[in-house]
mmCIF file of C-alpha atoms (C1' of nucleotides) in Angstrom:
data_model
loop_
_atom_site.group_PDB
_atom_site.id
_atom_site.type_symbol
_atom_site.label_atom_id
_atom_site.label_comp_id
_atom_site.label_asym_id
_atom_site.label_seq_id
_atom_site.Cartn_x
_atom_site.Cartn_y
_atom_site.Cartn_z
ATOM 1 C CA MET A 84 73.155 112.876 102.799
ATOM 2 C CA VAL A 85 72.088 112.946 106.395
ATOM 3 C CA LYS A 86 68.426 113.691 106.918
ATOM 4 C CA TYR A 87 67.510 112.318 110.302
ATOM 5 C CA ARG A 88 69.194 112.745 113.626
ATOM 6 C CA THR A 89 69.150 109.169 114.863
ATOM 7 C CA LYS A 90 70.230 107.810 118.187
ATOM 8 C CA GLN A 91 73.167 106.020 116.590
ATOM 9 C CA ARG A 92 74.331 109.144 114.849
ATOM 10 C CA ARG A 93 74.317 111.002 118.126
ATOM 11 C CA ILE A 94 76.191 108.260 119.965
ATOM 12 C CA LEU A 95 78.865 108.035 117.322
ATOM 13 C CA LEU A 96 79.394 111.747 116.945
ATOM 14 C CA SER A 97 79.514 112.178 120.670
ATOM 15 C CA TYR A 98 82.102 109.462 121.035
ATOM 16 C CA LEU A 99 84.317 110.664 118.214
ATOM 17 C CA SER A 100 84.218 114.292 119.214
ATOM 18 C CA SER A 101 85.287 113.361 122.700
ATOM 19 C CA HIS A 102 88.328 111.560 121.298
ATOM 20 C CA PRO A 103 89.558 114.121 118.782
ATOM 21 C CA ASP A 104 93.161 112.974 118.864
ATOM 22 C CA GLN A 105 92.660 109.233 118.533
ATOM 23 C CA ALA A 106 92.904 107.321 115.308
ATOM 24 C CA LEU A 107 90.437 104.460 115.678
ATOM 25 C CA THR A 108 89.292 101.535 113.586
ATOM 26 C CA ALA A 109 85.626 101.017 112.804
ATOM 27 C CA ARG A 110 85.727 97.794 114.778
ATOM 28 C CA GLN A 111 87.161 99.494 117.852
ATOM 29 C CA ILE A 112 84.493 102.135 117.731
ATOM 30 C CA ALA A 113 81.716 99.614 117.289
ATOM 31 C CA GLU A 114 82.951 97.499 120.179
ATOM 32 C CA GLU A 115 83.385 100.494 122.393
ATOM 33 C CA LEU A 116 79.830 101.579 121.643
ATOM 34 C CA ALA A 117 78.304 98.125 121.511
ATOM 35 C CA GLY A 118 76.525 98.683 124.776
ATOM 36 C CA GLU A 119 75.018 101.914 123.511
ATOM 37 C CA GLY A 120 73.277 100.134 120.694
ATOM 38 C CA ILE A 121 74.916 100.714 117.357
ATOM 39 C CA SER A 122 75.931 98.083 114.866
ATOM 40 C CA LEU A 123 79.134 97.776 112.933
ATOM 41 C CA SER A 124 77.405 98.562 109.665
ATOM 42 C CA ALA A 125 75.854 101.687 111.104
ATOM 43 C CA VAL A 126 79.299 102.712 112.246
ATOM 44 C CA TYR A 127 80.689 102.218 108.769
ATOM 45 C CA ARG A 128 77.813 103.993 107.098
ATOM 46 C CA ASN A 129 77.907 106.971 109.393
ATOM 47 C CA LEU A 130 81.663 107.131 109.237
ATOM 48 C CA ALA A 131 81.358 107.367 105.467
ATOM 49 C CA GLU A 132 78.863 110.208 105.792
ATOM 50 C CA MET A 133 81.034 112.036 108.247
ATOM 51 C CA GLU A 134 84.039 111.616 106.050
ATOM 52 C CA ALA A 135 82.147 113.082 103.127
ATOM 53 C CA ALA A 136 81.126 115.943 105.383
ATOM 54 C CA GLU A 137 84.778 116.313 106.364
ATOM 55 C CA GLU A 138 84.018 115.890 110.033
ATOM 56 C CA ILE A 139 86.414 112.993 110.237
ATOM 57 C CA LYS A 140 89.493 111.901 108.370
ATOM 58 C CA ARG A 141 90.101 108.398 107.212
ATOM 59 C CA LEU A 142 93.731 107.440 107.274
ATOM 60 C CA SER A 143 95.666 104.293 106.636
ATOM 61 C CA GLN A 144 98.876 103.410 108.365
ATOM 62 C CA CYS A 145 101.582 101.425 106.702
ATOM 63 C CA GLY A 146 101.364 97.864 107.971
ATOM 64 C CA VAL A 147 97.845 98.209 109.324
ATOM 65 C CA ARG A 148 95.118 96.703 107.199
ATOM 66 C CA GLU A 149 92.175 98.350 108.894
ATOM 67 C CA ALA A 150 91.421 101.979 108.110
ATOM 68 C CA LEU A 151 91.712 104.454 110.933
ATOM 69 C CA TYR A 152 89.179 107.181 111.498
ATOM 70 C CA GLN A 153 89.663 110.350 113.394
ATOM 71 C CA TYR A 154 87.599 113.361 114.306
ATOM 72 C CA ILE A 155 88.925 116.513 112.664
ATOM 73 C CA ALA A 156 86.112 119.027 113.039
ATOM 74 C CA THR A 157 88.167 120.966 115.543
ATOM 75 C CA PRO A 158 89.716 124.393 115.049
ATOM 76 C CA ASP A 159 93.312 123.225 115.364
ATOM 77 C CA CYS A 160 92.965 121.002 112.320
ATOM 78 C CA ARG A 161 92.917 124.025 110.059
ATOM 79 C CA GLY A 162 95.786 123.750 107.631
ATOM 80 C CA SER A 163 97.765 121.762 110.124
ATOM 81 C CA LEU A 164 99.730 118.688 109.213
ATOM 82 C CA HIS A 165 98.922 115.626 111.269
ATOM 83 C CA LEU A 166 101.513 113.757 113.258
ATOM 84 C CA SER A 167 100.445 110.246 114.171
ATOM 85 C CA CYS A 168 102.296 108.396 116.909
ATOM 86 C CA LYS A 169 102.825 104.754 116.071
ATOM 87 C CA LYS A 170 103.124 103.863 119.724
ATOM 88 C CA CYS A 171 100.160 105.437 121.451
ATOM 89 C CA GLY A 172 98.010 105.996 118.377
ATOM 90 C CA LYS A 173 97.440 109.621 119.211
ATOM 91 C CA THR A 174 97.476 112.312 116.610
ATOM 92 C CA LEU A 175 99.071 115.639 117.191
ATOM 93 C CA HIS A 176 98.698 118.789 115.177
ATOM 94 C CA MET A 177 101.886 120.257 113.947
ATOM 95 C CA ASP A 178 102.510 123.810 114.962
ATOM 96 C CA PRO A 179 100.584 125.890 112.383
ATOM 97 C CA GLY A 180 103.463 128.194 111.565
ATOM 98 C CA GLU A 181 105.739 125.215 111.164
ATOM 99 C CA ALA A 182 103.288 123.474 108.868
ATOM 100 C CA VAL A 183 102.893 126.482 106.625
ATOM 101 C CA GLU A 184 106.627 126.865 106.466
ATOM 102 C CA ILE A 185 107.108 123.245 105.454
ATOM 103 C CA LEU A 186 104.449 123.404 102.774
ATOM 104 C CA ARG A 187 106.054 126.515 101.390
ATOM 105 C CA ARG A 188 109.531 125.059 101.389
ATOM 106 C CA VAL A 189 108.555 121.797 99.774
ATOM 107 C CA ALA A 190 106.546 123.625 97.134
ATOM 108 C CA GLN A 191 109.564 125.743 96.385
ATOM 109 C CA THR A 192 112.411 123.270 96.648
ATOM 110 C CA ASP A 193 110.719 120.171 95.331
ATOM 111 C CA GLN A 194 107.963 121.682 93.215
ATOM 112 C CA PHE A 195 105.439 119.569 95.055
ATOM 113 C CA SER A 196 102.073 120.660 96.473
ATOM 114 C CA ILE A 197 101.372 118.657 99.590
ATOM 115 C CA ASP A 198 97.744 117.702 100.148
ATOM 116 C CA VAL A 199 97.327 118.510 103.816
ATOM 117 C CA GLY A 200 94.072 116.616 104.054
ATOM 118 C CA GLU A 201 95.600 113.376 102.931
ATOM 119 C CA THR A 202 99.038 113.479 104.443
ATOM 120 C CA VAL A 203 99.950 112.097 107.834
ATOM 121 C CA LEU A 204 103.448 112.007 109.207
ATOM 122 C CA TYR A 205 104.155 108.862 111.210
ATOM 123 C CA GLY A 206 106.625 108.596 114.007
ATOM 124 C CA ILE A 207 107.003 108.720 117.760
ATOM 125 C CA CYS A 208 105.609 111.522 119.848
ATOM 126 C CA GLY A 209 107.451 113.297 122.604
ATOM 127 C CA SER A 210 105.735 111.521 125.469
ATOM 128 C CA CYS A 211 106.336 108.049 124.085
ATOM 129 C CA LYS A 212 109.911 108.840 123.242
ATOM 130 C CA GLY A 213 110.507 110.020 126.766
ATOM 131 C CA LEU A 214 109.299 106.698 128.055
ATOM 132 C CA ARG A 215 111.962 104.725 126.270
ATOM 133 C CA GLN A 216 111.393 102.694 123.127
ATOM 134 C CA ARG A 217 109.992 99.652 124.879
ATOM 135 C CA ARG A 218 107.190 100.724 127.175
ATOM 136 C CA PRO A 219 103.972 101.426 125.237
ATOM 137 C CA ALA A 220 102.830 103.622 128.096
ATOM 138 C CA ALA A 221 99.866 101.772 129.555
ATOM 139 C CA ALA A 222 98.546 101.303 126.032
ATOM 140 C CA SER A 223 95.421 103.317 126.608
ATOM 141 C CA PHE A 224 94.242 102.787 123.084
ATOM 142 C CA GLN A 225 96.365 100.933 120.577
ATOM 143 C CA PRO A 226 94.870 101.312 117.089
ATOM 144 C CA VAL A 227 95.566 97.688 116.294
ATOM 145 C CA GLY A 228 95.356 94.528 118.321
ATOM 146 C CA PRO A 229 98.714 92.987 117.403
ATOM 147 C CA GLU A 230 98.585 90.447 120.229
ATOM 148 C CA ASP A 231 98.529 87.403 117.998
ATOM 149 C CA ARG A 232 98.539 88.843 114.497
ATOM 150 C CA LYS A 233 97.113 86.196 112.131
ATOM 151 C CA GLY A 234 98.292 83.213 114.171
ATOM 152 C CA LYS A 235 101.032 82.386 111.631
ATOM 153 C CA LYS A 236 100.254 78.721 110.835
ATOM 154 C CA MET B 245 114.001 84.062 104.490
ATOM 155 C CA VAL B 246 115.080 83.760 100.931
ATOM 156 C CA LYS B 247 117.134 80.673 100.184
ATOM 157 C CA TYR B 248 116.799 80.011 96.514
ATOM 158 C CA ARG B 249 117.137 82.323 93.551
ATOM 159 C CA THR B 250 114.052 81.352 91.587
ATOM 160 C CA LYS B 251 112.981 82.513 88.203
ATOM 161 C CA GLN B 252 110.023 84.383 89.690
ATOM 162 C CA ARG B 253 112.197 86.145 92.199
ATOM 163 C CA ARG B 254 114.457 87.347 89.429
ATOM 164 C CA ILE B 255 111.576 88.522 87.259
ATOM 165 C CA LEU B 256 109.978 90.437 90.082
ATOM 166 C CA LEU B 257 113.124 92.088 91.300
ATOM 167 C CA SER B 258 114.096 93.029 87.796
ATOM 168 C CA TYR B 259 110.727 94.596 87.147
ATOM 169 C CA LEU B 260 110.576 96.517 90.389
ATOM 170 C CA SER B 261 114.104 97.814 90.200
ATOM 171 C CA SER B 262 113.438 99.129 86.737
ATOM 172 C CA HIS B 263 110.455 101.095 88.039
ATOM 173 C CA PRO B 264 111.948 102.606 91.188
ATOM 174 C CA ASP B 265 109.625 105.614 91.251
ATOM 175 C CA GLN B 266 106.325 103.860 90.718
ATOM 176 C CA ALA B 267 103.937 102.841 93.461
ATOM 177 C CA LEU B 268 102.257 99.691 92.186
ATOM 178 C CA THR B 269 99.631 97.287 93.453
ATOM 179 C CA ALA B 270 100.321 93.577 93.680
ATOM 180 C CA ARG B 271 97.659 92.980 91.060
ATOM 181 C CA GLN B 272 99.231 95.419 88.624
ATOM 182 C CA ILE B 273 102.588 93.784 89.041
ATOM 183 C CA ALA B 274 101.183 90.310 88.597
ATOM 184 C CA GLU B 275 99.291 91.294 85.461
ATOM 185 C CA GLU B 276 102.259 93.080 84.033
ATOM 186 C CA LEU B 277 104.395 90.005 84.592
ATOM 187 C CA ALA B 278 101.739 87.427 83.797
ATOM 188 C CA GLY B 279 103.422 86.550 80.549
ATOM 189 C CA GLU B 280 106.727 86.000 82.313
ATOM 190 C CA GLY B 281 105.249 83.274 84.472
ATOM 191 C CA ILE B 282 104.654 84.378 88.007
ATOM 192 C CA SER B 283 101.473 83.966 89.966
ATOM 193 C CA LEU B 284 99.713 86.499 92.141
ATOM 194 C CA SER B 285 100.525 84.582 95.280
ATOM 195 C CA ALA B 286 104.182 84.419 94.390
ATOM 196 C CA VAL B 287 104.077 88.157 93.891
ATOM 197 C CA TYR B 288 102.554 88.641 97.312
ATOM 198 C CA ARG B 289 104.954 86.267 99.000
ATOM 199 C CA ASN B 290 108.026 87.749 97.422
ATOM 200 C CA LEU B 291 106.779 91.255 98.017
ATOM 201 C CA ALA B 292 106.505 90.347 101.693
ATOM 202 C CA GLU B 293 110.061 89.027 101.713
ATOM 203 C CA MET B 294 111.362 92.081 99.989
ATOM 204 C CA GLU B 295 109.519 94.333 102.354
ATOM 205 C CA ALA B 296 111.077 92.538 105.293
ATOM 206 C CA ALA B 297 114.447 92.944 103.623
ATOM 207 C CA GLU B 298 113.627 96.632 103.161
ATOM 208 C CA GLU B 299 114.107 96.466 99.444
ATOM 209 C CA ILE B 300 110.628 97.763 98.874
ATOM 210 C CA LYS B 301 108.225 99.912 100.803
ATOM 211 C CA ARG B 302 104.576 99.092 101.239
ATOM 212 C CA LEU B 303 102.393 102.135 101.389
ATOM 213 C CA SER B 304 98.679 102.727 101.569
ATOM 214 C CA GLN B 305 96.997 105.755 100.183
ATOM 215 C CA CYS B 306 93.892 107.211 101.712
ATOM 216 C CA GLY B 307 90.872 106.106 99.693
ATOM 217 C CA VAL B 308 92.717 103.265 98.002
ATOM 218 C CA ARG B 309 92.004 99.790 99.296
ATOM 219 C CA GLU B 310 94.893 98.005 97.658
ATOM 220 C CA ALA B 311 98.352 98.396 99.118
ATOM 221 C CA LEU B 312 100.993 99.979 96.950
ATOM 222 C CA TYR B 313 104.509 98.639 96.691
ATOM 223 C CA GLN B 314 107.562 100.473 95.599
ATOM 224 C CA TYR B 315 111.211 99.722 95.146
ATOM 225 C CA ILE B 316 113.373 101.675 97.551
ATOM 226 C CA ALA B 317 116.753 99.969 97.389
ATOM 227 C CA THR B 318 118.241 102.929 95.581
ATOM 228 C CA PRO B 319 120.820 105.379 96.912
ATOM 229 C CA ASP B 320 118.537 108.413 96.756
ATOM 230 C CA CYS B 321 116.110 106.790 99.191
ATOM 231 C CA ARG B 322 118.579 107.268 102.003
ATOM 232 C CA GLY B 323 117.026 109.457 104.648
ATOM 233 C CA SER B 324 114.846 111.084 102.071
ATOM 234 C CA LEU B 325 111.152 111.714 102.577
ATOM 235 C CA HIS B 326 108.916 110.377 99.864
ATOM 236 C CA LEU B 327 106.538 112.546 97.913
ATOM 237 C CA SER B 328 103.813 110.582 96.181
ATOM 238 C CA CYS B 329 101.834 112.212 93.410
ATOM 239 C CA LYS B 330 98.171 111.328 93.547
ATOM 240 C CA LYS B 331 97.754 112.036 89.864
ATOM 241 C CA CYS B 332 100.514 110.177 88.104
ATOM 242 C CA GLY B 333 101.357 107.751 90.906
ATOM 243 C CA LYS B 334 105.032 108.569 90.740
ATOM 244 C CA THR B 335 107.140 108.991 93.811
ATOM 245 C CA LEU B 336 109.722 111.698 94.129
ATOM 246 C CA HIS B 337 112.455 111.973 96.662
ATOM 247 C CA MET B 338 112.512 115.155 98.588
ATOM 248 C CA ASP B 339 115.705 117.114 98.365
ATOM 249 C CA PRO B 340 117.976 115.512 101.025
ATOM 250 C CA GLY B 341 118.945 118.758 102.664
ATOM 251 C CA GLU B 342 115.345 119.819 102.754
ATOM 252 C CA ALA B 343 114.285 116.533 104.323
ATOM 253 C CA VAL B 344 116.896 116.706 107.052
ATOM 254 C CA GLU B 345 115.891 120.249 107.789
ATOM 255 C CA ILE B 346 112.233 119.315 108.117
ATOM 256 C CA LEU B 347 112.976 116.378 110.383
ATOM 257 C CA ARG B 348 115.074 118.610 112.559
ATOM 258 C CA ARG B 349 112.477 121.354 112.747
ATOM 259 C CA VAL B 350 109.609 119.044 113.540
ATOM 260 C CA ALA B 351 111.646 117.278 116.182
ATOM 261 C CA GLN B 352 112.421 120.604 117.743
ATOM 262 C CA THR B 353 109.154 122.482 117.395
ATOM 263 C CA ASP B 354 106.724 119.613 117.828
ATOM 264 C CA GLN B 355 108.811 117.149 119.796
ATOM 265 C CA PHE B 356 108.020 114.493 117.252
ATOM 266 C CA SER B 357 110.429 112.024 115.624
ATOM 267 C CA ILE B 358 109.257 111.351 112.096
ATOM 268 C CA ASP B 359 109.742 107.799 110.877
ATOM 269 C CA VAL B 360 111.141 108.401 107.414
ATOM 270 C CA GLY B 361 110.579 104.826 106.385
ATOM 271 C CA GLU B 362 106.890 104.946 107.063
ATOM 272 C CA THR B 363 105.949 108.444 106.078
ATOM 273 C CA VAL B 364 104.809 109.483 102.642
ATOM 274 C CA LEU B 365 103.655 112.948 101.746
ATOM 275 C CA TYR B 366 100.785 112.960 99.278
ATOM 276 C CA GLY B 367 100.067 115.702 96.841
ATOM 277 C CA ILE B 368 100.570 116.827 93.271
ATOM 278 C CA CYS B 369 103.941 116.891 91.608
ATOM 279 C CA GLY B 370 105.309 119.705 89.541
ATOM 280 C CA SER B 371 104.656 118.105 86.160
ATOM 281 C CA CYS B 372 101.059 117.237 86.916
ATOM 282 C CA LYS B 373 100.407 120.652 88.382
ATOM 283 C CA GLY B 374 101.771 122.298 85.294
ATOM 284 C CA LEU B 375 99.256 120.403 83.220
ATOM 285 C CA ARG B 376 96.304 121.918 85.006
ATOM 286 C CA GLN B 377 94.234 120.101 87.617
ATOM 287 C CA ARG B 378 92.071 118.267 85.106
ATOM 288 C CA ARG B 379 94.323 116.469 82.694
ATOM 289 C CA PRO B 380 95.852 113.306 84.233
ATOM 290 C CA ALA B 381 98.710 113.544 81.769
ATOM 291 C CA ALA B 382 98.292 110.462 79.618
ATOM 292 C CA ALA B 383 97.936 108.361 82.749
ATOM 293 C CA SER B 384 100.932 106.205 82.079
ATOM 294 C CA PHE B 385 100.390 104.222 85.231
ATOM 295 C CA GLN B 386 97.581 105.109 87.539
ATOM 296 C CA PRO B 387 97.864 103.121 90.778
ATOM 297 C CA VAL B 388 94.095 103.060 91.186
ATOM 298 C CA GLY B 389 91.223 102.901 88.840
ATOM 299 C CA PRO B 390 88.997 105.599 90.359
ATOM 300 C CA GLU B 391 86.764 105.724 87.281
ATOM 301 C CA ASP B 392 83.578 104.744 89.054
ATOM 302 C CA ARG B 393 84.480 104.510 92.712
ATOM 303 C CA LYS B 394 81.979 102.093 94.397
ATOM 304 C CA GLY B 395 79.083 102.998 92.101
ATOM 305 C CA LYS B 396 77.033 104.395 94.988
ATOM 306 C CA LYS B 397 73.741 102.652 94.063
ATOM 307 C "C1'" DC C 257 52.427 108.334 107.430
ATOM 308 C "C1'" DT C 258 56.699 108.450 104.566
ATOM 309 C "C1'" DA C 259 61.214 108.164 103.773
ATOM 310 C "C1'" DG C 260 65.711 107.832 105.848
ATOM 311 C "C1'" DT C 261 68.231 104.415 108.917
ATOM 312 C "C1'" DT C 262 69.291 100.349 111.188
ATOM 313 C "C1'" DG C 263 70.691 95.410 111.805
ATOM 314 C "C1'" DC C 264 71.698 91.233 110.011
ATOM 315 C "C1'" DA C 265 73.548 88.401 106.941
ATOM 316 C "C1'" DA C 266 75.420 87.734 102.551
ATOM 317 C "C1'" DA C 267 78.387 89.540 99.015
ATOM 318 C "C1'" DG C 268 82.818 91.709 97.606
ATOM 319 C "C1'" DA C 269 87.604 92.927 97.435
ATOM 320 C "C1'" DG C 270 92.199 92.269 98.744
ATOM 321 C "C1'" DT C 271 95.507 89.360 100.991
ATOM 322 C "C1'" DT C 272 97.080 85.158 103.172
ATOM 323 C "C1'" DT C 273 97.659 80.234 103.616
ATOM 324 C "C1'" DG C 274 97.477 74.811 103.108
ATOM 325 C "C1'" DC C 275 99.019 71.419 100.320
ATOM 326 C "C1'" DA C 276 100.827 68.895 96.511
ATOM 327 C "C1'" DT C 277 104.030 69.621 92.783
ATOM 328 C "C1'" DG C 278 108.141 71.459 90.827
ATOM 329 C "C1'" DG C 279 112.818 73.505 90.733
ATOM 330 C "C1'" DC C 280 117.239 75.436 92.889
ATOM 331 C "C1'" DG C 281 121.514 74.190 94.701
ATOM 332 C "C1'" DC D 273 118.133 64.364 96.273
ATOM 333 C "C1'" DG D 274 116.197 67.497 99.932
ATOM 334 C "C1'" DC D 275 114.127 71.471 101.025
ATOM 335 C "C1'" DC D 276 112.387 75.880 99.475
ATOM 336 C "C1'" DA D 277 109.197 78.160 96.544
ATOM 337 C "C1'" DT D 278 105.316 78.048 93.350
ATOM 338 C "C1'" DG D 279 100.359 77.595 91.929
ATOM 339 C "C1'" DC D 280 95.906 76.986 92.803
ATOM 340 C "C1'" DA D 281 92.114 77.307 95.444
ATOM 341 C "C1'" DA D 282 90.173 77.796 99.801
ATOM 342 C "C1'" DA D 283 90.255 80.630 103.912
ATOM 343 C "C1'" DC D 284 90.388 85.089 106.046
ATOM 344 C "C1'" DT D 285 89.732 89.907 107.102
ATOM 345 C "C1'" DC D 286 87.859 94.198 106.361
ATOM 346 C "C1'" DT D 287 84.218 96.773 104.132
ATOM 347 C "C1'" DT D 288 80.077 97.280 101.457
ATOM 348 C "C1'" DT D 289 75.357 96.187 100.263
ATOM 349 C "C1'" DG D 290 70.364 94.120 99.879
ATOM 350 C "C1'" DC D 291 66.362 93.918 102.292
ATOM 351 C "C1'" DA D 292 62.877 93.867 105.772
ATOM 352 C "C1'" DA D 293 61.872 96.133 110.076
ATOM 353 C "C1'" DC D 294 62.071 100.372 112.588
ATOM 354 C "C1'" DT D 295 61.769 105.251 113.721
ATOM 355 C "C1'" DA D 296 62.530 110.355 113.279
ATOM 356 C "C1'" DG D 297 60.062 114.231 111.727
#
DNA sequence: CTAGTTGCAAAGAGTTTGCATGGCG
DNA sequence: CGCCATGCAAACTCTTTGCAACTAG
């Protein structure tokens, strides 16, 4: 459990809370905050604490090996299903009414209780779709760095 | 690309296709088929081929580090959203009509195109729910072994 | 001053890959 | 018989952990 309010904790929380809709890897966060003075292990450790405290959500995308972390201690996360855009990496919150309706319908039709906290719907968001399938829109923050993926031989 | 029809390929495909609703780790598969004569690396390599050929889906659950693989080359996988039970590890296919309806609604209300192939809804299935939250129902095939999760010092 | 935290480096866990051998066609 | 695929072990990547130094309260 958290006892002290360290500099690193403050830096990390500040950074995450100012990027509430971005799904980021621990590495990305650490690099981004490298100048501020926080190590990768501190990032991991604090991320774990924050996850336990439900301030952030840890999600894993299909072909991505690294875990993605995202700030969720915002009001619009309440009972809302998350929509993660595979192009821009941003996470949107499904319309609350819509989410409730879906949960209800699935529970009824398929006899299945969706765990809202663990479920993320992947796809393409409106903005990215509007920009055509091929332009990643000035890739402001791609969750992965697929430039040279594993250097295949 | 696949060129030869090897013994291992046959064993693996046979096993997976006979467990179409189970999300399994590479390790589980390899152990299960150890007696048949197929190594872990062959499992991984063939799994990769099959994933590329869209015969199986590779999914990653939240707190689980290992990737889960599942056979999807069955008719009822067509356009259907997958519901993965966190208790028994089984995957159900959402009612087709229901799935289409949800995709349509989300596209309309949230301007978001869900990628059916990459999205999995996690939760508790009807059977497991009926058995009360605490009895894992004779855990026929738990994808993880959460017994002692990381042993926190 | 005391105990929680940090940073570093080493350990782990899961997955991928190089290379020589073996098997499909 | 040639080339693809397998096995094994080493290499890799991401994440966790041990330990001494540091610092918040």
